[in-house]
PDB file of C-alpha atoms and ligand atoms in Angstrom:
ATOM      1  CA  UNK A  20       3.180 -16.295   2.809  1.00 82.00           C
ATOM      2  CA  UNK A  21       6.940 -15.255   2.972  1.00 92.00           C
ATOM      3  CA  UNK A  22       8.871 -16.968   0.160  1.00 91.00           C
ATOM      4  CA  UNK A  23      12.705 -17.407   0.944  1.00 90.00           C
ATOM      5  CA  UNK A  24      15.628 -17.962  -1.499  1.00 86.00           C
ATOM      6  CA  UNK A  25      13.326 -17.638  -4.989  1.00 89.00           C
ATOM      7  CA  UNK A  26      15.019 -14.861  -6.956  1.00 92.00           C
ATOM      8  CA  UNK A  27      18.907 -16.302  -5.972  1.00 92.00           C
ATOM      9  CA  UNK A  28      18.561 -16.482 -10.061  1.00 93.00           C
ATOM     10  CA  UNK A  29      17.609 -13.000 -10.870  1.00 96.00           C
ATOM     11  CA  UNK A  30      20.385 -10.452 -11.213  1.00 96.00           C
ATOM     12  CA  UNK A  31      18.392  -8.188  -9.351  1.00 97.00           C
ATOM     13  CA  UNK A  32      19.060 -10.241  -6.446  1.00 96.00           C
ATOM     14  CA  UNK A  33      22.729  -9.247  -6.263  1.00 95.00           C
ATOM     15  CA  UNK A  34      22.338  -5.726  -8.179  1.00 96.00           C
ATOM     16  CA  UNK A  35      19.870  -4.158  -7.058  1.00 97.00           C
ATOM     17  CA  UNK A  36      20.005  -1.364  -3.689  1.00 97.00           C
ATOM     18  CA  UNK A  37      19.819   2.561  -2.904  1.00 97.00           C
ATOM     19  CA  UNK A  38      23.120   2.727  -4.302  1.00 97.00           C
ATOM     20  CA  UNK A  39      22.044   1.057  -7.839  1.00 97.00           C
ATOM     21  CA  UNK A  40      18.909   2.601  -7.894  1.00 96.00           C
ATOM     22  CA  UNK A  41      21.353   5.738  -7.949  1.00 96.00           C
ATOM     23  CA  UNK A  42      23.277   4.821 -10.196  1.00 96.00           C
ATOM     24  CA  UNK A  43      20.825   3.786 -13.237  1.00 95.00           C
ATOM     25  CA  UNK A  44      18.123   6.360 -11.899  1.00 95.00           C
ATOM     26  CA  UNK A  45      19.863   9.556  -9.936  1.00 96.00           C
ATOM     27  CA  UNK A  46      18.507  11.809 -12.221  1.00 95.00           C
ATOM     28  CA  UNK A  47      14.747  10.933 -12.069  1.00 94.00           C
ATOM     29  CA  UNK A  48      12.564  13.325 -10.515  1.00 94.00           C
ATOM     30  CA  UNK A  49      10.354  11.303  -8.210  1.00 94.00           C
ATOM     31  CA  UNK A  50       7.247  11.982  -6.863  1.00 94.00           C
ATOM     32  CA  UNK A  51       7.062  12.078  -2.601  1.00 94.00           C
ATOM     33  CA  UNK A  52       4.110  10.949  -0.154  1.00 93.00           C
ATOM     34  CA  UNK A  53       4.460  11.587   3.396  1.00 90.00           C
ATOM     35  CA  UNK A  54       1.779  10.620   6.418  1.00 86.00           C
ATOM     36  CA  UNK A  55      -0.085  13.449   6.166  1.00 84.00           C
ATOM     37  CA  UNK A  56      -4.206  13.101   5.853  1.00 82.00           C
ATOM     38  CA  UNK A  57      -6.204  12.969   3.511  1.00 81.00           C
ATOM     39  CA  UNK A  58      -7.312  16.550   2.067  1.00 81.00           C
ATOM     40  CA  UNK A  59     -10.710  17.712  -0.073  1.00 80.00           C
ATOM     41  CA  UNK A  60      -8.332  19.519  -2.188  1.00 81.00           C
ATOM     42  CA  UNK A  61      -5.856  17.108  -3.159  1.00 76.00           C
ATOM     43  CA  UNK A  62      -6.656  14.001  -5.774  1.00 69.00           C
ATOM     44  CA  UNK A  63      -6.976  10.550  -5.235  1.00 66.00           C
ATOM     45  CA  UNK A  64      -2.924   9.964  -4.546  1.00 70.00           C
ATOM     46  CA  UNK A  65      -2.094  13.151  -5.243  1.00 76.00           C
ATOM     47  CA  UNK A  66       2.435  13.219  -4.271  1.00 85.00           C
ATOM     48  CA  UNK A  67       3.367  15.714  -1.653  1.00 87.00           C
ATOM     49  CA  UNK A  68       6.599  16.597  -2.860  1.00 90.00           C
ATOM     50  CA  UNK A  69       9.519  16.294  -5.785  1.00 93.00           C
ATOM     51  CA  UNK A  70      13.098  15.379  -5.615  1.00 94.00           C
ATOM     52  CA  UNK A  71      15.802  14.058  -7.673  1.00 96.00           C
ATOM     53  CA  UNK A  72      16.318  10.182  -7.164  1.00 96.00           C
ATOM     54  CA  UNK A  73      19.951  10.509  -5.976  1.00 97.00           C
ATOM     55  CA  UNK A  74      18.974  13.181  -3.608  1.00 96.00           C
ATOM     56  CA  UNK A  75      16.229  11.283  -2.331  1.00 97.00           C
ATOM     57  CA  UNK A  76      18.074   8.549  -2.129  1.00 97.00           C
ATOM     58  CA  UNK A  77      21.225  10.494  -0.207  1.00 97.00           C
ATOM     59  CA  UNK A  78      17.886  11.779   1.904  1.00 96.00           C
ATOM     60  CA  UNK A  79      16.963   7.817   2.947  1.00 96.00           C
ATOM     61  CA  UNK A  80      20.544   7.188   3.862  1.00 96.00           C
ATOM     62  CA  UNK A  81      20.911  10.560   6.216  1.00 95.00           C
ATOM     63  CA  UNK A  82      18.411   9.595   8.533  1.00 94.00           C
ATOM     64  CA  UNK A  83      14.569   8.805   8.988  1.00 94.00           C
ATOM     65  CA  UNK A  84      12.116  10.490   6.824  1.00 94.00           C
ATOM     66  CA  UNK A  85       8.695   9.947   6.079  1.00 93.00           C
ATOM     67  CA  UNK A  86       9.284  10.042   2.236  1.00 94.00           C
ATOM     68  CA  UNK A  87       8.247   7.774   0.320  1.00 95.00           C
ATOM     69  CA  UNK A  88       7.681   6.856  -3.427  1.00 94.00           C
ATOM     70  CA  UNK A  89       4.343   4.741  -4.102  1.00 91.00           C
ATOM     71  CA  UNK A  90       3.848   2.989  -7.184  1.00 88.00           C
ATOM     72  CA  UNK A  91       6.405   3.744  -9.420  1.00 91.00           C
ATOM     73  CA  UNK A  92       6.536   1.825 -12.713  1.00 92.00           C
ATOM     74  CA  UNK A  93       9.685   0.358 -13.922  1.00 86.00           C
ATOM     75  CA  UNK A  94       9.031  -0.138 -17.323  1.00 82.00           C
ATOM     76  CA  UNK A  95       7.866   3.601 -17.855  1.00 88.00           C
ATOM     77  CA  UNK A  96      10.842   5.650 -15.532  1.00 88.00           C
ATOM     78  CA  UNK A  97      13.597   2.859 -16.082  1.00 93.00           C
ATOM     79  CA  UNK A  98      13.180   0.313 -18.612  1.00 92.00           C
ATOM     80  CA  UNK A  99      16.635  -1.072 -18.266  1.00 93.00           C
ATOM     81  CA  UNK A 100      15.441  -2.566 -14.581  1.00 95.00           C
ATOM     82  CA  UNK A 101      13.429  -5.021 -16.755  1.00 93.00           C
ATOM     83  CA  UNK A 102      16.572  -7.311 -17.751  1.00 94.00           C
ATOM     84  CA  UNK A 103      17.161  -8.326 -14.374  1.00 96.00           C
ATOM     85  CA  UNK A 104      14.094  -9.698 -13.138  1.00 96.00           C
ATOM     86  CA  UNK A 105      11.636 -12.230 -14.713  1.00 95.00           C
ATOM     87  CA  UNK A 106       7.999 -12.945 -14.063  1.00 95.00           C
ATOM     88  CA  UNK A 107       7.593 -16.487 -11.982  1.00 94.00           C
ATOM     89  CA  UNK A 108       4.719 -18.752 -12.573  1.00 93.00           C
ATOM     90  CA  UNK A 109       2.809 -18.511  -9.422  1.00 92.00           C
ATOM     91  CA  UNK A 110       0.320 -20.746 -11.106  1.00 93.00           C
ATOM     92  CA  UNK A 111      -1.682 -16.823 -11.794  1.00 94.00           C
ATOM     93  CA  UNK A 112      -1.188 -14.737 -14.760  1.00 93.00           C
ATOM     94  CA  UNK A 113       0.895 -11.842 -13.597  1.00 95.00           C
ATOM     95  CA  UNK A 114       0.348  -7.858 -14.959  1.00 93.00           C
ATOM     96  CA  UNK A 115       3.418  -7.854 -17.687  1.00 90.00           C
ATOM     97  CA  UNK A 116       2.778  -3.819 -17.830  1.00 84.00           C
ATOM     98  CA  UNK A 117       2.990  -3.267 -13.879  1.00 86.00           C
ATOM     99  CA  UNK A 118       5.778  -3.413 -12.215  1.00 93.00           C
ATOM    100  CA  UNK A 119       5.862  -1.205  -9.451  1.00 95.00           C
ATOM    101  CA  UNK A 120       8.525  -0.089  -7.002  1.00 96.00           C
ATOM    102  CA  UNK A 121       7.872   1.320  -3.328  1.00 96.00           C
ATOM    103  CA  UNK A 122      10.711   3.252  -1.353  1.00 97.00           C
ATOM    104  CA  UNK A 123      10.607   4.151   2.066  1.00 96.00           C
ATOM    105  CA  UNK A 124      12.658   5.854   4.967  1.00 96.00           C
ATOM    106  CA  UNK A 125      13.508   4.954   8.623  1.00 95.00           C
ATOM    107  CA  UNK A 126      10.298   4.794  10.537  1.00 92.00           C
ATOM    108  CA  UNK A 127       8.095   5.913   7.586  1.00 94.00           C
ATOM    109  CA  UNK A 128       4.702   3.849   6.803  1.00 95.00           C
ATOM    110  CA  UNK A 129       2.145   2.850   3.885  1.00 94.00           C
ATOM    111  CA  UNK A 130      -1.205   3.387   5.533  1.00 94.00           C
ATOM    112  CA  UNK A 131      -3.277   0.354   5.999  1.00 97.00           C
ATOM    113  CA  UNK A 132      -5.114  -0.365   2.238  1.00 97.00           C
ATOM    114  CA  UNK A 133      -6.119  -2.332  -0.255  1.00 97.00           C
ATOM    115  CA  UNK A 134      -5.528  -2.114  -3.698  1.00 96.00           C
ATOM    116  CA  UNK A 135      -8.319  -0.414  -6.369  1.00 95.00           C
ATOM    117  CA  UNK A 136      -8.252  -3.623  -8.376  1.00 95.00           C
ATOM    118  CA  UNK A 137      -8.387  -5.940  -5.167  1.00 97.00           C
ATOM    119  CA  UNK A 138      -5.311  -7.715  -7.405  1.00 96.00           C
ATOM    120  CA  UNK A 139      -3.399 -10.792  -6.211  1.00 97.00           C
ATOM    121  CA  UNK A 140       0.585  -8.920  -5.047  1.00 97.00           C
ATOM    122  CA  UNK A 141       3.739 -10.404  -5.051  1.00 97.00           C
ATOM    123  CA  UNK A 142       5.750  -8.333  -3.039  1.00 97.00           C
ATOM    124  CA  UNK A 143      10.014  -8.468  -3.770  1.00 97.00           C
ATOM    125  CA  UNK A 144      12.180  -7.061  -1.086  1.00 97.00           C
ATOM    126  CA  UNK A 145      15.443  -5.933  -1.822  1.00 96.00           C
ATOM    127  CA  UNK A 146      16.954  -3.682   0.949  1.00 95.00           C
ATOM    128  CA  UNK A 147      16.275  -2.419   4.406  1.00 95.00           C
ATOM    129  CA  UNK A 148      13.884  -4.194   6.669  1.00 97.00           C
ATOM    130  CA  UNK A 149      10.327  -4.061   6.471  1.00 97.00           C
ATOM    131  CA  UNK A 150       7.011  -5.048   8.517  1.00 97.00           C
ATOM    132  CA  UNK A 151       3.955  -5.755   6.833  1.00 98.00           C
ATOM    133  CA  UNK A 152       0.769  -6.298   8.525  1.00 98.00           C
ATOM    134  CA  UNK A 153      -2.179  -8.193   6.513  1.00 98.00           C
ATOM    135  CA  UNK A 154      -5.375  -8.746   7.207  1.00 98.00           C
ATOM    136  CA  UNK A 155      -8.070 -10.748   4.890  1.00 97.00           C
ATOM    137  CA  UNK A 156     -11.465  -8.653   3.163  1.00 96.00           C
ATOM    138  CA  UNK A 157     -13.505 -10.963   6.190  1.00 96.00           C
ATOM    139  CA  UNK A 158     -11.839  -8.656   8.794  1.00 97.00           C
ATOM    140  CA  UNK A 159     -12.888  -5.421   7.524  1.00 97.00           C
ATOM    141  CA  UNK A 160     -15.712  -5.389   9.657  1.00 97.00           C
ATOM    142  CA  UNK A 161     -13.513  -4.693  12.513  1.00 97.00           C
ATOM    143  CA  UNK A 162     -10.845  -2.130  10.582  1.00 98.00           C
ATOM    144  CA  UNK A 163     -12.675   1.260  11.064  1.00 98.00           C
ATOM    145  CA  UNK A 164     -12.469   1.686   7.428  1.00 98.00           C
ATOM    146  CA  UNK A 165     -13.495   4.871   5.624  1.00 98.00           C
ATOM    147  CA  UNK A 166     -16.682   4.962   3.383  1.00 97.00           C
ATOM    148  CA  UNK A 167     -15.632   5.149  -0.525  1.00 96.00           C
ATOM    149  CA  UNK A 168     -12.190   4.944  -0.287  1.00 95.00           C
ATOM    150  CA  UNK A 169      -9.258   2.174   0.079  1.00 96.00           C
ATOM    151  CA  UNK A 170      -7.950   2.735   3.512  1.00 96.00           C
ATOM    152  CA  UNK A 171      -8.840   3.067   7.535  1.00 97.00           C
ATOM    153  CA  UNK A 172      -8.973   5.808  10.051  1.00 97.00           C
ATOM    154  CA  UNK A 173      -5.477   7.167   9.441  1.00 95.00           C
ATOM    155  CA  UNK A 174      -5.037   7.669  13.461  1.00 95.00           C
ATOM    156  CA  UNK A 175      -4.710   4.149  13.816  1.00 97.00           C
ATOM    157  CA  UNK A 176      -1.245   3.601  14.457  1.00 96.00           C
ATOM    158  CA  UNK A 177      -0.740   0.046  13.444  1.00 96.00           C
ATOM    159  CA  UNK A 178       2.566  -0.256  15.307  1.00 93.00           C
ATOM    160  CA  UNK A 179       1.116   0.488  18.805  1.00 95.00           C
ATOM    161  CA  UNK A 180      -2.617   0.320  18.077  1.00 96.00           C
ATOM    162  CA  UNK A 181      -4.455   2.031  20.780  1.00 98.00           C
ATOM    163  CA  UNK A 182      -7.008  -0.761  21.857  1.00 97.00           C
ATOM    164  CA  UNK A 183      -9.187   1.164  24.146  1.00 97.00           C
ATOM    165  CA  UNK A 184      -9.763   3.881  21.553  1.00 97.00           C
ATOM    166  CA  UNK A 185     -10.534   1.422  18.648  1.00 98.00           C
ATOM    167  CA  UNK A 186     -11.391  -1.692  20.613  1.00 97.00           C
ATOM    168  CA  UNK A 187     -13.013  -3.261  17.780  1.00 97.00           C
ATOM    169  CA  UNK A 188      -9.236  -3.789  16.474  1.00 98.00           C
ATOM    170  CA  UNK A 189      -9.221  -6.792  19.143  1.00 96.00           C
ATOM    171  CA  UNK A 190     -11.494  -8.600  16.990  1.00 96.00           C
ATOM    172  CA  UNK A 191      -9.606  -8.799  13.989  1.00 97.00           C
ATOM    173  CA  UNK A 192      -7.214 -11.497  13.253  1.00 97.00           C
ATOM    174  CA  UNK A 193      -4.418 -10.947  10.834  1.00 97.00           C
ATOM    175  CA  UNK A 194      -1.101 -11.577   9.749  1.00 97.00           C
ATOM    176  CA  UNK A 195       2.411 -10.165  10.530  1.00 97.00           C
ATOM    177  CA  UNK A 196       5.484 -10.335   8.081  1.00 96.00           C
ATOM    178  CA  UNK A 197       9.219  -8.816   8.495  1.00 96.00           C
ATOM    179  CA  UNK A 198      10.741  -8.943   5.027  1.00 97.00           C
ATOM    180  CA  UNK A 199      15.004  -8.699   4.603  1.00 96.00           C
ATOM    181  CA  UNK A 200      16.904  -8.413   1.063  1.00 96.00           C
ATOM    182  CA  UNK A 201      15.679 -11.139  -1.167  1.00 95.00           C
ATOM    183  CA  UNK A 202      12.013 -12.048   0.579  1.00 96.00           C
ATOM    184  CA  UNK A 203       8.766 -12.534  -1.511  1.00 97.00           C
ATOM    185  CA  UNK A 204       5.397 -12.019   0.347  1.00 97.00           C
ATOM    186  CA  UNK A 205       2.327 -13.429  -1.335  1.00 97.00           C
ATOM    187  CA  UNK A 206      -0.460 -10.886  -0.501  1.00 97.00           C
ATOM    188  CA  UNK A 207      -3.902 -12.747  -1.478  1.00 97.00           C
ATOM    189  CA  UNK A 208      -6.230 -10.723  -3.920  1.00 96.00           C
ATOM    190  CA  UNK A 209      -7.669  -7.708  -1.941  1.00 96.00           C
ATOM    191  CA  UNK A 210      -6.406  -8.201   1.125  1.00 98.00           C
ATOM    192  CA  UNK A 211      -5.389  -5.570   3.229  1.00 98.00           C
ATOM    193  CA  UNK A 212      -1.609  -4.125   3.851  1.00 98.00           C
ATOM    194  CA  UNK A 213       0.392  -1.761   5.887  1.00 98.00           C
ATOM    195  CA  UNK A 214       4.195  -1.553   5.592  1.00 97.00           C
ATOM    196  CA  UNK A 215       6.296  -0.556   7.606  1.00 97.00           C
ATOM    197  CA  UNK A 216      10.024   0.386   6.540  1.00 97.00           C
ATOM    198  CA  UNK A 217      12.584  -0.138   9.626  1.00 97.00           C
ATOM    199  CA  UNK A 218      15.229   0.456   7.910  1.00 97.00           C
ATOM    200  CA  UNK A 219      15.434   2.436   4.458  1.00 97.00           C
ATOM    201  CA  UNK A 220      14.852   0.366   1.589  1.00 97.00           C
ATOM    202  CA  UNK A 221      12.627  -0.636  -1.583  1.00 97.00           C
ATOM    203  CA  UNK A 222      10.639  -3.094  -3.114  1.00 97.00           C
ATOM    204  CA  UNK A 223       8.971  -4.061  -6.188  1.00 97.00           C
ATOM    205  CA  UNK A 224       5.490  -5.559  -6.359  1.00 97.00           C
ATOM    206  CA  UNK A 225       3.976  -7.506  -9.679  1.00 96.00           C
ATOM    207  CA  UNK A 226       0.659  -8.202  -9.499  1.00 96.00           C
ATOM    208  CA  UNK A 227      -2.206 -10.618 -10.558  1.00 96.00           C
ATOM    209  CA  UNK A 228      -5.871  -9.213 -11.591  1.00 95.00           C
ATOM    210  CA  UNK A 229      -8.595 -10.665  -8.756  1.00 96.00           C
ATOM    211  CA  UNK A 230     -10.269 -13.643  -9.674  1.00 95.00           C
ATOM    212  CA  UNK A 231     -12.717 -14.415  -7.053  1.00 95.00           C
ATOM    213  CA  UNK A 232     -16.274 -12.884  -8.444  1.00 96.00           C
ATOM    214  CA  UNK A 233     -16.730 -10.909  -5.583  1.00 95.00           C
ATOM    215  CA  UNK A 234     -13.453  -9.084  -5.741  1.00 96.00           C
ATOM    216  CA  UNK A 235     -13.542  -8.600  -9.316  1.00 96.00           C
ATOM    217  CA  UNK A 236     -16.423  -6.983  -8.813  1.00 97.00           C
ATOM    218  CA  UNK A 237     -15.342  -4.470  -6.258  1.00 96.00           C
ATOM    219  CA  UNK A 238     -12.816  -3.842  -8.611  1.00 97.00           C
ATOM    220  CA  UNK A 239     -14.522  -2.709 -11.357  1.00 97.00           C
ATOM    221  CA  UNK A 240     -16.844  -0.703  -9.024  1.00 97.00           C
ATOM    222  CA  UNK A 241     -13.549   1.174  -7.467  1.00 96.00           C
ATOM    223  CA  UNK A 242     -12.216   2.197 -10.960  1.00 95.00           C
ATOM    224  CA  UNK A 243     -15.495   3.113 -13.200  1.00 97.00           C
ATOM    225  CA  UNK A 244     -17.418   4.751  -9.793  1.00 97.00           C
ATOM    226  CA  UNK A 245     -15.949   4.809  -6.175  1.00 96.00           C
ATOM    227  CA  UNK A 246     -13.282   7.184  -7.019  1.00 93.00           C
ATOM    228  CA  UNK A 247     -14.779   9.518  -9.531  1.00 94.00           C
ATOM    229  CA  UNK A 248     -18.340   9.354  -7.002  1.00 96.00           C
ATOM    230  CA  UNK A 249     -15.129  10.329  -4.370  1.00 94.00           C
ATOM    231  CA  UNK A 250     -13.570  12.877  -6.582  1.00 92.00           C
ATOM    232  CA  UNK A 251     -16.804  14.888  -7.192  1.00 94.00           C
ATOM    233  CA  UNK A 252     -17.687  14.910  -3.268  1.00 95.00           C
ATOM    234  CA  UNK A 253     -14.150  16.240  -2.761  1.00 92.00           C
ATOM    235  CA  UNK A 254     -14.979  19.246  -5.204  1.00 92.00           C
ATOM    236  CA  UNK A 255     -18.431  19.572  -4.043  1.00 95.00           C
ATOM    237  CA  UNK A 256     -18.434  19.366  -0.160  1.00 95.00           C
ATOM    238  CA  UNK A 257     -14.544  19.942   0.374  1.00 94.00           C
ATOM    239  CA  UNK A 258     -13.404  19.274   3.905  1.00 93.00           C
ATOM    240  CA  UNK A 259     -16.670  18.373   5.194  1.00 96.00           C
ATOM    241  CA  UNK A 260     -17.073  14.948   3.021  1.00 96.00           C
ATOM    242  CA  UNK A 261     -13.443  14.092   4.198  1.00 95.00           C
ATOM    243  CA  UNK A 262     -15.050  14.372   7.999  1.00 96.00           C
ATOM    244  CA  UNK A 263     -18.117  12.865   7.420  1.00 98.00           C
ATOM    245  CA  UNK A 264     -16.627   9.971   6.178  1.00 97.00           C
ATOM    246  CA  UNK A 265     -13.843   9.215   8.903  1.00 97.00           C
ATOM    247  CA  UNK A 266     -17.066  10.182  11.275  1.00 98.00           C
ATOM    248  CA  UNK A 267     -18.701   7.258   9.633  1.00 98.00           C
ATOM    249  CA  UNK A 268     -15.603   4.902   9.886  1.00 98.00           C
ATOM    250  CA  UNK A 269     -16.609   4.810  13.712  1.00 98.00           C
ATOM    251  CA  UNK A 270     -20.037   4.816  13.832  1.00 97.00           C
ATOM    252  CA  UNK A 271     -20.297   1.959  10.993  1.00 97.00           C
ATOM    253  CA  UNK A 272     -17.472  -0.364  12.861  1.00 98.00           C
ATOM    254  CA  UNK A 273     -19.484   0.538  16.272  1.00 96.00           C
ATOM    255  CA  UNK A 274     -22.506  -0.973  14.511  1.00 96.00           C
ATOM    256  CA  UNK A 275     -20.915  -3.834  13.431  1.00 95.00           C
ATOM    257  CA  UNK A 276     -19.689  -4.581  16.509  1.00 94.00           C
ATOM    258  CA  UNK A 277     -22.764  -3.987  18.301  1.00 93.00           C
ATOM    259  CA  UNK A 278     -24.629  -6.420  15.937  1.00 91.00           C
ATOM    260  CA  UNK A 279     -22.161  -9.155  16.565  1.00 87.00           C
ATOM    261  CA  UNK A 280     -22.656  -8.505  20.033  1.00 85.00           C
ATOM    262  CA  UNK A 281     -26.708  -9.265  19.641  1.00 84.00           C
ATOM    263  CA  UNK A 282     -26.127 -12.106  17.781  1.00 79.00           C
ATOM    264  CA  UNK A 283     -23.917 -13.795  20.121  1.00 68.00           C
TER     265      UNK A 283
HETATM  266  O1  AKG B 313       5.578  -1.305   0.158  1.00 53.24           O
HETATM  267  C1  AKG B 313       4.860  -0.327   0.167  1.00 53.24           C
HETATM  268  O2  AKG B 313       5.252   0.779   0.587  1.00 53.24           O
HETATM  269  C2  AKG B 313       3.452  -0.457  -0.309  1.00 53.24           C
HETATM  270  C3  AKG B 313       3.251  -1.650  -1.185  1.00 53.24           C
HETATM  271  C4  AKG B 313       1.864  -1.737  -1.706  1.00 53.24           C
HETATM  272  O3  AKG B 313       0.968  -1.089  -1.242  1.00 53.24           O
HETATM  273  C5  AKG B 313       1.554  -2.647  -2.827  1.00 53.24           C
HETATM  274  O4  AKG B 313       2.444  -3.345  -3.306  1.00 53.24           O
HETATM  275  O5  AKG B 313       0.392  -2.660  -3.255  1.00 53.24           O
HETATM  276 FE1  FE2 B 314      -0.978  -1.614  -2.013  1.00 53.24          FE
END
């Protein structure tokens, strides 16, 4: 799934780092997400804080932070990015209108997700080092995942998972990438992803809509209902849905579990 030595061509291969980024961008105010839970009164990927690029970027360099910047689009904060990449046939038809760039900090994390749209990512890695852990839609039954949302328990720590407090995590069978400057990792359409940054850096996904039926579908059910039916639970039973649903991550992966079990 790791692709080596395919954007040699692409002046972003040479050009673009923190520094760059910098450079063309300093003056950007960015919007920040750290590790913190989930709220009731904060929206669907609501930031956390605001900086200037070039002091978030002097921030990254000084020493680990949990900062990051989640999907930021090139062609709406920094259009002149665009001349130095180009969109590879992958054999799928790629999102012209979305690319998106991802920065991260020493020893800061994207919590384990999928994407609303379930789309097909191609994931470019241009500085630091990165771990990326994967695991197919088939595994979900083993994830702890929350009810109407996109992500697991957020105590899981997928570096060191604790395997006697979410033993069903022994089950599931996944993948493990560690991306350096020029990698491209081929994330199949909804499958799951955590990230890891080791070492500061960014990256810039372009994506391909779903195509399987089954993911489309749970697409189009995420953006027209999941997260509005989410939204309006937020507003109506504040903290209270937020813990009833992270209650039901457990008892929903105990079930499955125990049902596997009966069947076996
Ligand atoms: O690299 C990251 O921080 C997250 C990337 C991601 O979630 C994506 O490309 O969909
Ligand atoms: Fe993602």
């Amino acid at each position: 799934m790791v692709i080596e030595n395919f954007i040699a061509d692409w002046p972003a291969h040479s050009k673009w780092s923190l520094d760059y980024i910098k450079e063309v961008a300093g003056e950007k105010e960015v919007p920040l997400y750290d590790d913190r839970p989930v709220r009731h009164d904060e929206g669907f990927n609501q930031p956390h804080a605001k900086m200037r690029m070039a002091d978030y970027v002097d921030l990254l360099k000084s020493g680990p932070t949990k900062y990051r910047i989640f999907l930021w689009n090139v062609l709406k904060e920094v259009p002149q990015l665009q001349q130095d990449f180009s969109y590879p046939d992958f054999g799928l038809p790629l999102m012209k209108g979305l690319p998106m760039l991802f920065f991260g900090g020493e020893d800061s994390y994207t919590f384990m997700h999928y994407d609303i749209d379930l789309a097909n990512i191609f994931h470019f890695h241009f500085e630091g080092k990165k771990q990326c852990i994967l695991f197919s839609q088939e595994q979900t039954d083993f994830l702890y995942k929350v009810p109407h949302s996109l992500i697991v328990r957020e105590d899981i720590d997928f570096a060191d998972p604790d395997l006697e407090k979410w033993p069903a995590l022994k089950h599931a069978q996944g993948h493990i990438a560690e991306l350096q400057h020029g990698n491209v990792l081929y994330i199949p359409e909804g499958y799951w992803h955590y990230m890891r940054y080791v070492t500061p850096g960014f990256s810039m996904s372009l994506r391909a809509m779903a195509r399987r039926p089954r993911n489309f579908g749970k697409a189009v059910y995420n953006i027209l209902i999941m997260r509005h039916f989410d939204n309006m639970m937020r507003r109506v039973k504040g903290q209270k849905w937020i813990d009833w649903k992270n209650g039901q991550a457990l008892v929903r992966t105990q079930r499955n579990m125990a049902r596997r079990e009966g069947m076996a």
